[in-house]
Every structure is written in structure tokens, then in C-alpha cells.
Tab-separated table of C-alpha atoms in Angstrom:
chain	number	residue	atom	x	y	z
A	1	UNK	CA	0.000	0.000	0.000
A	2	UNK	CA	2.902	2.297	0.808
A	3	UNK	CA	4.282	1.666	-2.697
A	4	UNK	CA	1.121	3.103	-4.332
A	5	UNK	CA	1.099	6.255	-2.183
A	6	UNK	CA	3.832	8.278	-3.864
A	7	UNK	CA	2.570	7.945	-7.502
A	8	UNK	CA	-0.924	8.914	-6.373
A	9	UNK	CA	0.464	11.892	-4.387
A	10	UNK	CA	2.508	12.931	-7.405
A	11	UNK	CA	-0.636	12.906	-9.612
A	12	UNK	CA	-2.454	15.072	-7.062
A	13	UNK	CA	0.377	17.592	-7.169
A	14	UNK	CA	0.321	17.685	-10.976
A	15	UNK	CA	-3.444	18.164	-10.970
A	16	UNK	CA	-3.188	21.058	-8.498
A	17	UNK	CA	-0.407	22.809	-10.429
A	18	UNK	CA	-2.299	22.401	-13.701
A	19	UNK	CA	-5.472	23.864	-12.231
A	20	UNK	CA	-3.528	26.795	-10.766
A	21	UNK	CA	-1.907	27.497	-14.139
A	22	UNK	CA	-5.252	27.442	-15.957
A	23	UNK	CA	-6.732	29.919	-13.441
A	24	UNK	CA	-3.723	32.185	-13.803
A	25	UNK	CA	-4.039	32.237	-17.577
A	26	UNK	CA	-7.764	32.804	-17.414
A	27	UNK	CA	-7.710	35.734	-14.951
A	28	UNK	CA	-4.996	37.784	-16.565
A	29	UNK	CA	-6.611	41.177	-15.931
A	30	UNK	CA	-5.224	43.075	-12.903
A	31	UNK	CA	-7.501	43.804	-9.996
A	32	UNK	CA	-6.756	47.503	-10.401
A	33	UNK	CA	-5.031	49.641	-12.978
A	34	UNK	CA	-1.333	50.396	-12.634
A	35	UNK	CA	0.581	52.690	-14.970
A	36	UNK	CA	3.389	51.548	-17.180
A	37	UNK	CA	5.859	54.043	-15.718
A	38	UNK	CA	7.152	54.052	-12.161
A	39	UNK	CA	7.804	51.153	-9.839
A	40	UNK	CA	4.902	49.350	-8.211
A	41	UNK	CA	5.122	49.069	-4.448
A	42	UNK	CA	3.169	46.297	-2.752
A	43	UNK	CA	1.768	47.566	0.528
A	44	UNK	CA	0.169	45.203	3.025
A	45	UNK	CA	-3.564	45.364	3.572
A	46	UNK	CA	-4.598	46.346	7.055
A	47	UNK	CA	-6.317	43.590	8.979
A	48	UNK	CA	-8.791	46.210	10.265
A	49	UNK	CA	-9.527	48.296	7.186
A	50	UNK	CA	-10.270	48.279	3.514
A	51	UNK	CA	-7.448	48.991	1.057
A	52	UNK	CA	-8.454	52.604	0.504
A	53	UNK	CA	-9.004	53.659	4.084
A	54	UNK	CA	-6.580	53.128	6.949
A	55	UNK	CA	-3.646	51.024	5.783
A	56	UNK	CA	-1.224	49.253	8.028
A	57	UNK	CA	2.196	50.799	8.635
A	58	UNK	CA	4.462	50.532	5.626
A	59	UNK	CA	6.595	47.432	5.253
A	60	UNK	CA	7.601	47.731	1.628
A	61	UNK	CA	10.792	47.676	-0.401
A	62	UNK	CA	11.524	51.328	0.341
A	63	UNK	CA	15.209	51.962	-0.299
A	64	UNK	CA	17.213	52.718	2.797
A	65	UNK	CA	17.646	56.449	3.185
A	66	UNK	CA	20.892	57.952	4.359
A	67	UNK	CA	20.377	59.337	7.868
A	68	UNK	CA	21.757	62.726	6.837
A	69	UNK	CA	19.053	63.145	4.178
A	70	UNK	CA	16.346	62.572	6.812
A	71	UNK	CA	17.820	64.814	9.469
A	72	UNK	CA	15.058	67.143	10.562
A	73	UNK	CA	12.592	65.492	8.179
A	74	UNK	CA	11.394	62.456	10.115
A	75	UNK	CA	7.616	62.032	10.377
A	76	UNK	CA	5.779	59.706	12.718
A	77	UNK	CA	2.448	58.396	11.420
A	78	UNK	CA	-0.074	57.748	14.186
A	79	UNK	CA	-1.545	54.254	14.268
A	80	UNK	CA	-5.207	55.043	14.873
A	81	UNK	CA	-7.504	52.587	16.689
A	82	UNK	CA	-10.169	50.796	14.596
A	83	UNK	CA	-12.988	53.093	15.738
A	84	UNK	CA	-11.378	55.966	13.837
A	85	UNK	CA	-11.205	54.050	10.567
A	86	UNK	CA	-13.833	56.133	8.799
A	87	UNK	CA	-14.091	54.063	5.638
A	88	UNK	CA	-13.898	50.572	7.106
A	89	UNK	CA	-16.718	48.349	5.891
A	90	UNK	CA	-19.581	48.557	8.334
A	91	UNK	CA	-18.663	52.004	9.643
A	92	UNK	CA	-21.391	54.690	9.629
A	93	UNK	CA	-19.656	56.711	6.911
A	94	UNK	CA	-19.158	53.652	4.716
A	95	UNK	CA	-22.743	52.467	5.050
A	96	UNK	CA	-24.332	55.889	4.474
A	97	UNK	CA	-26.110	56.453	1.169
A	98	UNK	CA	-24.134	59.699	0.921
A	99	UNK	CA	-20.788	57.977	1.457
A	100	UNK	CA	-17.988	58.639	-0.997
A	101	UNK	CA	-15.775	55.890	0.426
A	102	UNK	CA	-16.634	53.605	-2.500
A	103	UNK	CA	-15.196	56.198	-4.917
A	104	UNK	CA	-11.699	55.909	-3.456
A	105	UNK	CA	-10.357	53.019	-5.516
A	106	UNK	CA	-6.735	52.956	-6.676
A	107	UNK	CA	-5.448	54.490	-3.430
A	108	UNK	CA	-7.856	57.400	-3.730
A	109	UNK	CA	-7.280	58.516	-7.306
A	110	UNK	CA	-10.375	56.660	-8.488
A	111	UNK	CA	-11.086	54.577	-11.590
A	112	UNK	CA	-8.914	55.025	-14.640
A	113	UNK	CA	-10.520	57.139	-17.368
A	114	UNK	CA	-12.005	55.157	-20.207
A	115	UNK	CA	-10.041	55.434	-23.461
A	116	UNK	CA	-10.809	58.379	-25.723
A	117	UNK	CA	-13.631	57.574	-28.098
A	118	UNK	CA	-15.607	55.489	-25.605
A	119	UNK	CA	-19.160	56.847	-25.919
A	120	UNK	CA	-19.778	56.683	-22.188
A	121	UNK	CA	-16.990	59.175	-21.516
A	122	UNK	CA	-17.392	61.566	-24.440
A	123	UNK	CA	-16.106	60.648	-27.897
A	124	UNK	CA	-15.380	64.245	-28.853
A	125	UNK	CA	-12.581	64.881	-26.357
A	126	UNK	CA	-9.254	63.274	-27.206
A	127	UNK	CA	-6.776	65.807	-25.754
A	128	UNK	CA	-6.385	63.640	-22.636
A	129	UNK	CA	-4.022	60.648	-22.970
A	130	UNK	CA	-5.226	57.156	-22.162
A	131	UNK	CA	-2.769	56.723	-19.288
A	132	UNK	CA	-2.164	58.694	-16.121
A	133	UNK	CA	-5.685	60.142	-15.930
A	134	UNK	CA	-8.351	59.064	-13.445
A	135	UNK	CA	-11.875	60.016	-12.425
A	136	UNK	CA	-10.733	61.450	-9.099
A	137	UNK	CA	-13.315	62.652	-6.605
A	138	UNK	CA	-12.659	66.194	-5.410
A	139	UNK	CA	-12.685	65.106	-1.759
A	140	UNK	CA	-10.123	62.328	-2.215
A	141	UNK	CA	-7.041	64.106	-0.911
A	142	UNK	CA	-7.219	62.547	2.555
A	143	UNK	CA	-6.846	59.084	1.018
A	144	UNK	CA	-4.268	60.123	-1.590
A	145	UNK	CA	-2.162	61.916	1.012
A	146	UNK	CA	-2.335	58.924	3.364
A	147	UNK	CA	-1.054	56.556	0.700
A	148	UNK	CA	1.701	58.981	-0.270
A	149	UNK	CA	2.758	59.176	3.373
A	150	UNK	CA	3.122	55.407	3.415
A	151	UNK	CA	5.804	55.818	0.744
A	152	UNK	CA	7.532	58.697	2.502
A	153	UNK	CA	11.206	57.851	2.929
A	154	UNK	CA	11.648	59.397	6.359
A	155	UNK	CA	8.931	57.699	8.406
A	156	UNK	CA	9.829	56.686	11.938
A	157	UNK	CA	8.077	54.550	14.538
A	158	UNK	CA	9.477	56.771	17.291
A	159	UNK	CA	7.470	59.986	17.848
A	160	UNK	CA	10.333	61.411	19.902
A	161	UNK	CA	12.630	61.196	16.867
A	162	UNK	CA	10.131	62.865	14.537
A	163	UNK	CA	9.967	66.501	13.581
A	164	UNK	CA	6.268	66.149	12.756
A	165	UNK	CA	3.449	63.743	13.623
A	166	UNK	CA	0.911	62.863	10.909
A	167	UNK	CA	-2.647	61.940	11.930
A	168	UNK	CA	-4.240	59.827	9.134
A	169	UNK	CA	-7.831	60.618	10.052
A	170	UNK	CA	-10.391	61.315	7.306
A	171	UNK	CA	-12.278	64.263	8.775
A	172	UNK	CA	-14.023	65.230	5.520
A	173	UNK	CA	-15.063	61.639	4.804
A	174	UNK	CA	-16.583	61.358	8.256
A	175	UNK	CA	-18.440	64.652	7.791
A	176	UNK	CA	-19.748	63.909	4.293
A	177	UNK	CA	-22.946	61.983	5.232
A	178	UNK	CA	-24.088	64.788	7.557
A	179	UNK	CA	-22.491	67.858	6.000
A	180	UNK	CA	-25.725	69.845	5.806
A	181	UNK	CA	-29.227	69.369	7.125
A	182	UNK	CA	-30.996	68.688	10.388
A	183	UNK	CA	-28.228	67.003	12.356
A	184	UNK	CA	-27.572	67.787	16.002
A	185	UNK	CA	-24.170	68.529	17.519
A	186	UNK	CA	-23.685	64.925	18.643
A	187	UNK	CA	-23.962	63.664	15.078
A	188	UNK	CA	-21.871	66.480	13.623
A	189	UNK	CA	-19.087	66.627	16.221
A	190	UNK	CA	-19.165	63.310	18.064
A	191	UNK	CA	-16.562	61.452	16.014
A	192	UNK	CA	-14.023	64.270	15.814
A	193	UNK	CA	-14.410	65.049	19.511
A	194	UNK	CA	-13.595	61.427	20.311
A	195	UNK	CA	-10.552	61.621	18.048
A	196	UNK	CA	-9.261	64.787	19.720
A	197	UNK	CA	-9.776	63.323	23.196
A	198	UNK	CA	-7.847	60.212	22.204
A	199	UNK	CA	-5.026	62.177	20.548
A	200	UNK	CA	-4.623	64.581	23.454
A	201	UNK	CA	-4.383	61.679	25.914
A	202	UNK	CA	-1.284	60.260	24.228
A	203	UNK	CA	2.235	60.950	25.585
A	204	UNK	CA	3.340	62.073	22.106
A	205	UNK	CA	0.763	64.874	22.215
A	206	UNK	CA	1.825	66.124	25.639
A	207	UNK	CA	5.389	66.902	24.538
A	208	UNK	CA	4.367	69.897	22.405
A	209	UNK	CA	0.661	70.138	23.150
A	210	UNK	CA	-0.147	68.789	19.678
A	211	UNK	CA	1.673	71.650	17.916
A	212	UNK	CA	3.825	69.146	16.043
A	213	UNK	CA	0.766	67.236	14.768
A	214	UNK	CA	-0.721	67.719	11.316
A	215	UNK	CA	-3.522	66.218	9.250
A	216	UNK	CA	-5.511	66.661	6.039
A	217	UNK	CA	-9.181	67.669	6.025
A	218	UNK	CA	-10.234	67.632	2.385
A	219	UNK	CA	-12.931	70.272	2.433
A	220	UNK	CA	-12.771	74.034	2.790
A	221	UNK	CA	-11.884	75.456	6.184
A	222	UNK	CA	-15.367	76.877	6.568
A	223	UNK	CA	-16.871	73.393	6.804
A	224	UNK	CA	-14.997	72.763	10.060
A	225	UNK	CA	-15.743	76.108	11.721
A	226	UNK	CA	-19.441	75.796	12.483
A	227	UNK	CA	-20.459	77.752	15.589
A	228	UNK	CA	-23.903	76.856	17.011
A	229	UNK	CA	-26.394	79.684	17.426
A	230	UNK	CA	-26.344	81.566	20.713
A	231	UNK	CA	-29.761	80.241	21.681
A	232	UNK	CA	-28.690	76.634	21.235
A	233	UNK	CA	-27.946	74.265	18.377
A	234	UNK	CA	-31.018	73.983	16.149
A	235	UNK	CA	-29.331	71.413	13.911
A	236	UNK	CA	-29.428	73.565	10.790
A	237	UNK	CA	-26.570	74.809	8.645
A	238	UNK	CA	-23.536	72.955	7.344
A	239	UNK	CA	-20.313	71.531	8.698
A	240	UNK	CA	-19.019	70.787	12.182
A	241	UNK	CA	-16.922	72.580	14.783
A	242	UNK	CA	-13.765	70.476	14.489
A	243	UNK	CA	-11.409	73.398	13.859
A	244	UNK	CA	-12.727	75.563	16.675
A	245	UNK	CA	-11.871	72.951	19.317
A	246	UNK	CA	-8.901	73.804	21.580
A	247	UNK	CA	-6.966	70.691	20.533
A	248	UNK	CA	-7.316	71.182	16.779
A	249	UNK	CA	-6.335	74.847	17.128
A	250	UNK	CA	-2.865	73.615	18.102
A	251	UNK	CA	-2.538	71.353	15.059
A	252	UNK	CA	-1.569	72.214	11.493
A	253	UNK	CA	-4.580	71.305	9.363
A	254	UNK	CA	-4.426	71.160	5.560
A	255	UNK	CA	-7.648	72.174	3.817
A	256	UNK	CA	-8.698	73.216	0.304
A	257	UNK	CA	-9.340	76.795	1.370
A	258	UNK	CA	-8.168	78.786	4.348
A	259	UNK	CA	-9.437	81.951	5.997
A	260	UNK	CA	-6.905	84.378	4.552
A	261	UNK	CA	-7.712	87.118	7.069
A	262	UNK	CA	-6.985	84.994	10.138
A	263	UNK	CA	-3.777	85.600	12.051
A	264	UNK	CA	-2.059	83.590	13.300
A	265	UNK	CA	-2.985	81.086	10.636
A	266	UNK	CA	-3.995	77.618	11.840
A	267	UNK	CA	-4.971	75.831	8.654
A	268	UNK	CA	-3.190	76.003	5.309
A	269	UNK	CA	-4.697	75.570	1.874
A	270	UNK	CA	-3.384	72.925	-0.502
A	271	UNK	CA	-4.609	72.270	-4.058
A	272	UNK	CA	-7.600	70.116	-4.845
A	273	UNK	CA	-6.561	66.859	-6.526
A	274	UNK	CA	-6.781	67.020	-10.307
A	275	UNK	CA	-7.563	64.106	-12.626
A	276	UNK	CA	-3.893	63.744	-13.620
A	277	UNK	CA	-1.761	61.398	-11.494
A	278	UNK	CA	1.417	60.616	-13.437
A	279	UNK	CA	3.906	57.926	-12.560
A	280	UNK	CA	6.919	59.531	-14.252
A	281	UNK	CA	8.405	62.928	-15.016
A	282	UNK	CA	8.233	61.962	-18.686
A	283	UNK	CA	4.438	61.801	-18.515
A	284	UNK	CA	4.343	65.303	-17.078
A	285	UNK	CA	6.677	66.729	-19.709
A	286	UNK	CA	4.628	65.075	-22.444
A	287	UNK	CA	1.423	66.590	-21.102
A	288	UNK	CA	3.008	70.024	-20.771
A	289	UNK	CA	4.092	69.841	-24.409
A	290	UNK	CA	0.602	68.791	-25.416
A	291	UNK	CA	-1.156	71.708	-23.724
A	292	UNK	CA	1.526	74.106	-24.940
A	293	UNK	CA	0.776	73.107	-28.537
A	294	UNK	CA	-3.015	73.007	-28.132
A	295	UNK	CA	-5.112	75.178	-30.440
A	296	UNK	CA	-7.170	77.641	-28.373
A	297	UNK	CA	-10.031	79.097	-30.433
A	298	UNK	CA	-11.951	80.397	-27.391
A	299	UNK	CA	-10.925	83.675	-25.780
A	300	UNK	CA	-12.467	82.524	-22.507
A	301	UNK	CA	-14.567	79.683	-21.138
A	302	UNK	CA	-16.567	78.705	-18.091
A	303	UNK	CA	-17.672	75.390	-16.607
A	304	UNK	CA	-20.323	75.700	-13.923
A	305	UNK	CA	-23.942	76.427	-13.159
A	306	UNK	CA	-25.998	79.521	-12.511
A	307	UNK	CA	-26.785	80.342	-8.884
A	308	UNK	CA	-30.008	82.392	-9.139
A	309	UNK	CA	-30.514	84.722	-6.221
A	310	UNK	CA	-27.198	83.840	-4.526
A	311	UNK	CA	-24.297	84.436	-6.906
A	312	UNK	CA	-25.164	87.184	-9.369
A	313	UNK	CA	-21.671	87.045	-10.863
A	314	UNK	CA	-22.544	83.620	-12.304
A	315	UNK	CA	-25.487	85.112	-14.197
A	316	UNK	CA	-23.278	87.863	-15.596
A	317	UNK	CA	-20.737	85.293	-16.756
A	318	UNK	CA	-23.425	83.251	-18.511
A	319	UNK	CA	-24.753	86.423	-20.139
A	320	UNK	CA	-21.262	87.469	-21.247
A	321	UNK	CA	-20.565	84.033	-22.704
A	322	UNK	CA	-23.883	83.867	-24.539
A	323	UNK	CA	-23.203	87.308	-26.022
A	324	UNK	CA	-19.703	86.266	-27.123
A	325	UNK	CA	-20.692	82.962	-28.729
A	326	UNK	CA	-21.646	84.492	-32.124
A	327	UNK	CA	-18.041	85.754	-32.301
A	328	UNK	CA	-16.778	82.316	-31.166
A	329	UNK	CA	-15.116	84.010	-28.221
A	330	UNK	CA	-16.543	81.893	-25.399
A	331	UNK	CA	-16.886	78.192	-24.695
A	332	UNK	CA	-19.150	76.865	-21.979
A	333	UNK	CA	-20.115	73.735	-20.059
A	334	UNK	CA	-23.445	74.361	-18.340
A	335	UNK	CA	-23.482	72.187	-15.238
A	336	UNK	CA	-27.046	73.061	-14.289
A	337	UNK	CA	-29.696	70.360	-13.999
A	338	UNK	CA	-29.258	66.578	-14.007
A	339	UNK	CA	-27.914	66.420	-17.579
A	340	UNK	CA	-25.471	69.274	-17.045
A	341	UNK	CA	-24.237	67.744	-13.819
A	342	UNK	CA	-23.373	64.512	-15.642
A	343	UNK	CA	-21.655	66.384	-18.458
A	344	UNK	CA	-19.465	68.323	-16.044
A	345	UNK	CA	-18.334	65.120	-14.362
A	346	UNK	CA	-16.536	64.085	-17.544
A	347	UNK	CA	-12.844	64.963	-17.127
A	348	UNK	CA	-12.310	64.596	-20.871
A	349	UNK	CA	-15.039	67.095	-21.744
A	350	UNK	CA	-13.793	69.535	-19.145
A	351	UNK	CA	-10.165	69.333	-20.240
A	352	UNK	CA	-11.207	69.574	-23.877
A	353	UNK	CA	-12.934	72.875	-23.117
A	354	UNK	CA	-10.125	74.324	-21.006
A	355	UNK	CA	-7.325	73.331	-23.393
A	356	UNK	CA	-9.273	75.096	-26.147
A	357	UNK	CA	-9.405	78.366	-24.180
A	358	UNK	CA	-7.007	81.176	-23.449
A	359	UNK	CA	-8.674	82.236	-20.195
A	360	UNK	CA	-10.756	80.158	-17.785
A	361	UNK	CA	-13.221	82.032	-15.572
A	362	UNK	CA	-13.195	81.097	-11.880
A	363	UNK	CA	-15.983	82.927	-10.011
A	364	UNK	CA	-16.990	82.099	-6.471
A	365	UNK	CA	-18.901	78.911	-5.826
A	366	UNK	CA	-19.977	77.597	-2.426
A	367	UNK	CA	-16.871	79.387	-1.164
A	368	UNK	CA	-13.882	81.216	-2.618
A	369	UNK	CA	-11.941	78.260	-4.060
A	370	UNK	CA	-13.086	75.921	-6.817
A	371	UNK	CA	-11.556	72.693	-8.003
A	372	UNK	CA	-12.010	74.111	-11.494
A	373	UNK	CA	-9.143	76.520	-10.867
A	374	UNK	CA	-6.759	73.568	-10.487
A	375	UNK	CA	-8.247	71.992	-13.621
A	376	UNK	CA	-7.430	75.243	-15.424
A	377	UNK	CA	-3.781	74.942	-14.393
A	378	UNK	CA	-3.659	71.355	-15.646
A	379	UNK	CA	-5.022	72.609	-18.999
A	380	UNK	CA	-2.537	75.470	-19.299
A	381	UNK	CA	-5.463	77.895	-19.207
A	382	UNK	CA	-4.943	81.313	-17.588
A	383	UNK	CA	-7.275	81.518	-14.566
A	384	UNK	CA	-9.455	84.610	-14.166
A	385	UNK	CA	-10.521	85.258	-10.570
A	386	UNK	CA	-13.199	87.614	-9.305
A	387	UNK	CA	-12.130	87.924	-5.659
A	388	UNK	CA	-8.705	88.160	-4.074
A	389	UNK	CA	-9.554	85.323	-1.670
A	390	UNK	CA	-9.876	83.011	-4.702
A	391	UNK	CA	-6.331	83.620	-5.963
A	392	UNK	CA	-3.509	81.129	-5.611
A	393	UNK	CA	-1.374	83.929	-4.235
A	394	UNK	CA	-3.637	84.162	-1.215
A	395	UNK	CA	-4.574	80.486	-0.883
A	396	UNK	CA	-2.035	78.153	-2.476
A	397	UNK	CA	0.977	80.347	-1.937
A	398	UNK	CA	3.142	77.349	-0.988
A	399	UNK	CA	2.575	75.971	-4.468
A	400	UNK	CA	2.117	78.970	-6.767
A	401	UNK	CA	5.581	80.474	-6.288
A	402	UNK	CA	8.305	79.451	-8.674
A	403	UNK	CA	11.158	77.856	-6.676
A	404	UNK	CA	13.620	78.862	-9.409
A	405	UNK	CA	13.046	82.507	-8.475
A	406	UNK	CA	13.743	82.070	-4.798
A	407	UNK	CA	11.690	81.062	-1.776
A	408	UNK	CA	10.291	84.520	-1.139
A	409	UNK	CA	9.486	85.293	-4.775
A	410	UNK	CA	5.921	86.112	-5.728
A	411	UNK	CA	4.141	86.859	-8.934
A	412	UNK	CA	4.991	90.217	-10.470
A	413	UNK	CA	4.367	91.962	-13.734
A	414	UNK	CA	7.208	90.030	-15.389
A	415	UNK	CA	5.852	86.650	-14.268
A	416	UNK	CA	2.119	87.113	-13.986
A	417	UNK	CA	-0.031	84.073	-14.639
A	418	UNK	CA	-3.600	85.091	-13.783
A	419	UNK	CA	-6.085	87.931	-14.046
A	420	UNK	CA	-8.148	89.427	-11.228
A	421	UNK	CA	-11.380	91.190	-12.147
A	422	UNK	CA	-13.327	92.730	-9.277
A	423	UNK	CA	-16.749	91.088	-9.362
A	424	UNK	CA	-18.347	94.320	-8.080
A	425	UNK	CA	-17.022	96.140	-11.158
A	426	UNK	CA	-18.665	93.515	-13.363
A	427	UNK	CA	-21.967	93.648	-11.487
A	428	UNK	CA	-22.001	97.449	-11.637
A	429	UNK	CA	-21.284	97.456	-15.371
A	430	UNK	CA	-17.884	99.132	-14.985
A	431	UNK	CA	-15.983	96.225	-16.578
A	432	UNK	CA	-16.983	93.919	-19.411
A	433	UNK	CA	-15.384	90.461	-19.177
A	434	UNK	CA	-14.821	89.978	-22.900
A	435	UNK	CA	-13.570	93.539	-23.323
A	436	UNK	CA	-11.101	93.253	-20.425
A	437	UNK	CA	-9.641	89.952	-21.633
A	438	UNK	CA	-9.446	91.082	-25.255
A	439	UNK	CA	-6.931	93.765	-24.285
A	440	UNK	CA	-4.169	91.230	-23.722
A	441	UNK	CA	-1.878	90.808	-26.714
A	442	UNK	CA	-0.957	87.400	-28.112
A	443	UNK	CA	2.513	87.824	-26.653
A	444	UNK	CA	1.183	88.609	-23.192
A	445	UNK	CA	-1.190	85.661	-23.307
A	446	UNK	CA	1.585	83.307	-24.417
A	447	UNK	CA	3.845	84.486	-21.581
A	448	UNK	CA	1.115	84.068	-18.971
A	449	UNK	CA	0.163	80.650	-20.303
A	450	UNK	CA	3.783	79.506	-20.088
A	451	UNK	CA	3.845	80.478	-16.419
A	452	UNK	CA	0.705	78.397	-15.865
A	453	UNK	CA	2.190	75.406	-17.696
A	454	UNK	CA	5.295	75.614	-15.522
A	455	UNK	CA	3.031	75.380	-12.463
A	456	UNK	CA	1.487	72.036	-13.499
A	457	UNK	CA	3.946	69.818	-11.559
A	458	UNK	CA	3.459	71.862	-8.383
A	459	UNK	CA	-0.342	71.495	-8.506
A	460	UNK	CA	-0.688	67.788	-9.312
A	461	UNK	CA	-0.417	64.723	-7.082
A	462	UNK	CA	1.659	61.813	-8.334
A	463	UNK	CA	0.228	58.302	-8.516
A	464	UNK	CA	0.344	57.240	-4.850
A	465	UNK	CA	0.726	53.533	-5.646
A	466	UNK	CA	4.118	53.587	-7.338
A	467	UNK	CA	7.646	54.882	-7.011
A	468	UNK	CA	7.736	57.921	-9.273
A	469	UNK	CA	10.251	57.698	-12.123
A	470	UNK	CA	12.217	60.910	-12.424
A	471	UNK	CA	13.053	63.978	-10.393
A	472	UNK	CA	9.989	66.173	-9.883
A	473	UNK	CA	8.369	67.736	-6.830
A	474	UNK	CA	4.587	67.634	-6.782
A	475	UNK	CA	1.969	69.189	-4.507
A	476	UNK	CA	2.534	66.528	-1.849
A	477	UNK	CA	6.307	67.020	-1.780
A	478	UNK	CA	5.922	70.782	-1.465
A	479	UNK	CA	3.306	70.431	1.265
A	480	UNK	CA	5.405	68.067	3.376
A	481	UNK	CA	8.438	70.343	3.155
A	482	UNK	CA	6.371	73.372	4.158
A	483	UNK	CA	4.646	71.575	7.042
A	484	UNK	CA	7.957	70.330	8.417
A	485	UNK	CA	9.499	73.795	8.088
A	486	UNK	CA	6.511	75.304	9.915
A	487	UNK	CA	6.624	72.779	12.768
A	488	UNK	CA	10.377	73.189	13.082
A	489	UNK	CA	9.838	76.926	13.580
A	490	UNK	CA	7.157	76.247	16.180
A	491	UNK	CA	9.530	74.026	18.119
A	492	UNK	CA	12.197	76.718	17.903
A	493	UNK	CA	9.799	79.306	19.259
A	494	UNK	CA	9.615	81.287	16.026
A	495	UNK	CA	6.526	82.963	14.603
A	496	UNK	CA	5.179	80.694	11.874
A	497	UNK	CA	1.675	82.052	11.422
A	498	UNK	CA	2.316	84.958	9.085
A	499	UNK	CA	2.202	85.133	5.339
A	500	UNK	CA	4.249	87.069	2.833
A	501	UNK	CA	2.157	88.566	0.063
A	502	UNK	CA	3.239	90.863	-2.725
A	503	UNK	CA	1.198	93.240	-4.817
A	504	UNK	CA	2.215	91.789	-8.172
A	505	UNK	CA	-1.176	90.564	-9.298
A	506	UNK	CA	-2.451	91.670	-12.687
A	507	UNK	CA	-5.733	93.502	-12.153
A	508	UNK	CA	-8.093	94.063	-15.071
A	509	UNK	CA	-10.313	97.109	-14.780
A	510	UNK	CA	-12.200	99.561	-16.879
A	511	UNK	CA	-9.491	102.198	-17.028
């Protein structure tokens, strides 16, 4: 009997290997899209979270970094307990019908864009390449940033050795299901209050009172500054009070829009994520060349919806565009209504419009900043703002300045890249949008557009799943350097809350 055992065992092994090989050949498609460029990094799945929410600490093939290159740059990433894993399956945010957790595939950058020509994504827009572009949700930065931090070369398990402490909590994701409406303070603030109590109880917090801690909250600052009415919380309004809590006031919080008039500054604005997440510097250079060579028949364009009774400047823009269309001076994507909303969710249609335009109008929306302004940069389209609080110079000043012209350099008349038109002048009939923009010569437009194109790397976020091929600093790299520099100043007792603005903005007026 023992003599028959080994042949039978050998046949079982052959059968198993054959079945495994057939399955491998049959399921050749990857579970998620990875770009051709860059180096894939396999990161372990957390035992307590889904792959897009709270990952386990990094244990990848990160190359060893020379200690000298990490001096003063070490970051400790807090290992949050399971109850703070906002997007874990079964959590309230994940289960909510308003949850956006399911949109965070591919480490937050979302599903890859369908190839140009696919009818479901717009067959008339082929300016966008078929690689490196994703349908990224505008609130995805918390997830993207978290995954980029997992690849950060100077992570340390020792908070005492770190210059900064990163808290990978998804404050905007948690808020999303109850952003606006009849929700009481317990629903709005309960989760973040628990987080702050837990953080402030840790020994690592006590060392500097949380002043070395930072986190991302991927909404505008206003959404975390809700103050209940004096007579009591009636549950109306939008947002929560996360950023008015004593603990969070000590932290550095990264939002999409800050309160530019607040001093000292507590939160800092960083760009919305675009749809472009390259894996190599070559991809970026190729895209820059493409938008530089793009034909731009429209003088100006606008993508958005009217806001009757609330934002009169939107109505004036629609009127100006409609009046300019017979002269083929304006292009428009009307995002109003169900059909318009779907149209404006097509990155290919949006980029097709913006790459066909010289100027892209960026009026106020729900607040001062719009994701569309970052889309304009990606398209090499000169942004036109209607309020100073909407300008990159006031909001994204970490990213808008050209590092080749020095750390303190700001935009000036030799390096201008945007136009500011006072919305009150437009509403009062003192300035006509088409007339003001028509005054710029072809040479001036070309020079401004080149400045915008040079800004593209500083406003995009690399693919967070791979080792980037090439030497290029993106929005994440700039943000980390600035956060570490700020926290280093705090630890040294220096004033780090001020801002350095110049007056070099190009203002269009009726004179």
C-alpha cells in the first residue's frame, strides 16, 4: 500500500499545479489599474480596514535612506484605533447612502478614465491621454495623502525622533454623510471630539501640546468652523466645529481653502486633486508639451452652473458668454440640472474645453476656491478670478511660487499668470469680461500661459501607488516640506503664522 502512495500523491500535485496554471491564464486582468511608468510598491492590507481607508504601517521595499538626508525630516504616522477608521466596511460613513468611500479606488485617485472615443466618456474629447488620468473625486485628498505618506522615505516609529506627527484621520469623509441638514451637535461633532480626546491623551501629544501634529481635512476650512447659534444648536446649517476645538487649534490642518484674514494662521490651503496622477516625469513633460501646442479658439470659457438669487456674478458670466458665442469668443459647459451635472463630471469634456481656451473664468462657488481653478492649471489655461480670496497667491501660496526665483518670490508683472477682475465692477457694469480679456496681446497671453504650464507639476499629485520615475516635486512634496518647516519653527519658538504677500497681481479694470 505504501508503494502506491507516492505515484498517487505525485498525480495530485500535478493536478493542483495544472489547475492553478489554468486559473492564472484565465484571470490575466489586474484587480486595479497600474501605470506603465514608475515602480509598483506592494503595501500590506490592514487587517482592520479596507485597502483605501486606513492602511497598516508601511513594510515595503523602500530603499534605505541615508540618515543625513532625513535629518530634521522624520515624520511619525499615528496608528489610529479601529474606531477611527472612517471608511472601514460597516462604519457609519461607509454604510451611508451619501458615502464617498466607494469612490476611493486605486489608493484614492479613483477609476482610470475610459479610453478616448468610448461613448460613455465623451467621444469628442481626445486631448487627454489614455494613461495617467483618473476620475478622481474632489474630496479624495485625505486618502491620496495617506497613501503617499506610506511611501515617505523618512517615516519613523518613534514619535520622539520625529519633527512632525501625521494623523491619518479622514475628517471630511466622516463629515460627508451629515455635512448639511438637520443634524444635532452629537452627530456632527461626536466622532471628531472622540478623536481629539484620544489624541490629546497620548504621551506624544503632551510633549508639544499637539503643535507638532498635522492632518488633512479635504474640504474648505469653513466646513470645520461651524459655531452653534447663541440660543442653542437647532441642527441647521452645514459643517461641524472640528477646527474651533482647543486641541485642533494647536494642530496644522491642511484644507482646500483657508481663511486668509486669520492671524495667526492655523490651517493652510493645498490644491484640490486634479484628474492627472502621473507615474513619471516623462508623462508630465509630455502633457506640458501637449497643452503648450493646443489650439485655443476660445478667448475665454466657463464650466459651472448659474446660482439664481445667490451668486449674481454667475449670471453675468453666462450672459457674457452667450453674447460672445456668435463671435466664437466663449466656450461653456453648463453644469445646471441633471444632464449638465453629468456632463461636467466628464474629465475629458472639461479638459477639452479648457485646453481650447485662453482664459478660464473662476468665479466664487460655495466658497472662494473651486476645483475648477486647479483643472485650469492642468489645462494650461490662464485663470481669471473675481475675488482676491480666490487667488492662488492668497490660498495656495506654498505651491504657486516658482522655486527657481527664490523662496520669497511672488508673482509680479514680469511673471504674472492670472487675471483678477473685481466682481463688483462687473456687477455694476464698470468692466466687461470679454472687453477686459481682449486687451491682452498674443505675446502677453503666451507668456502668462507659459507660467501656468510651468506650475502644473506643483499642482498635481503623483500616482500614490508607485515609485515615481524621475526627479519632480509635486503638490505633496511641497506640502510636506512646508509643514515640516513650519513645525520646526514652532519648536524653535519662532513665529510661523504669518504670510508674505506681494502686490504683483495683474488687475483688469475699466481704465
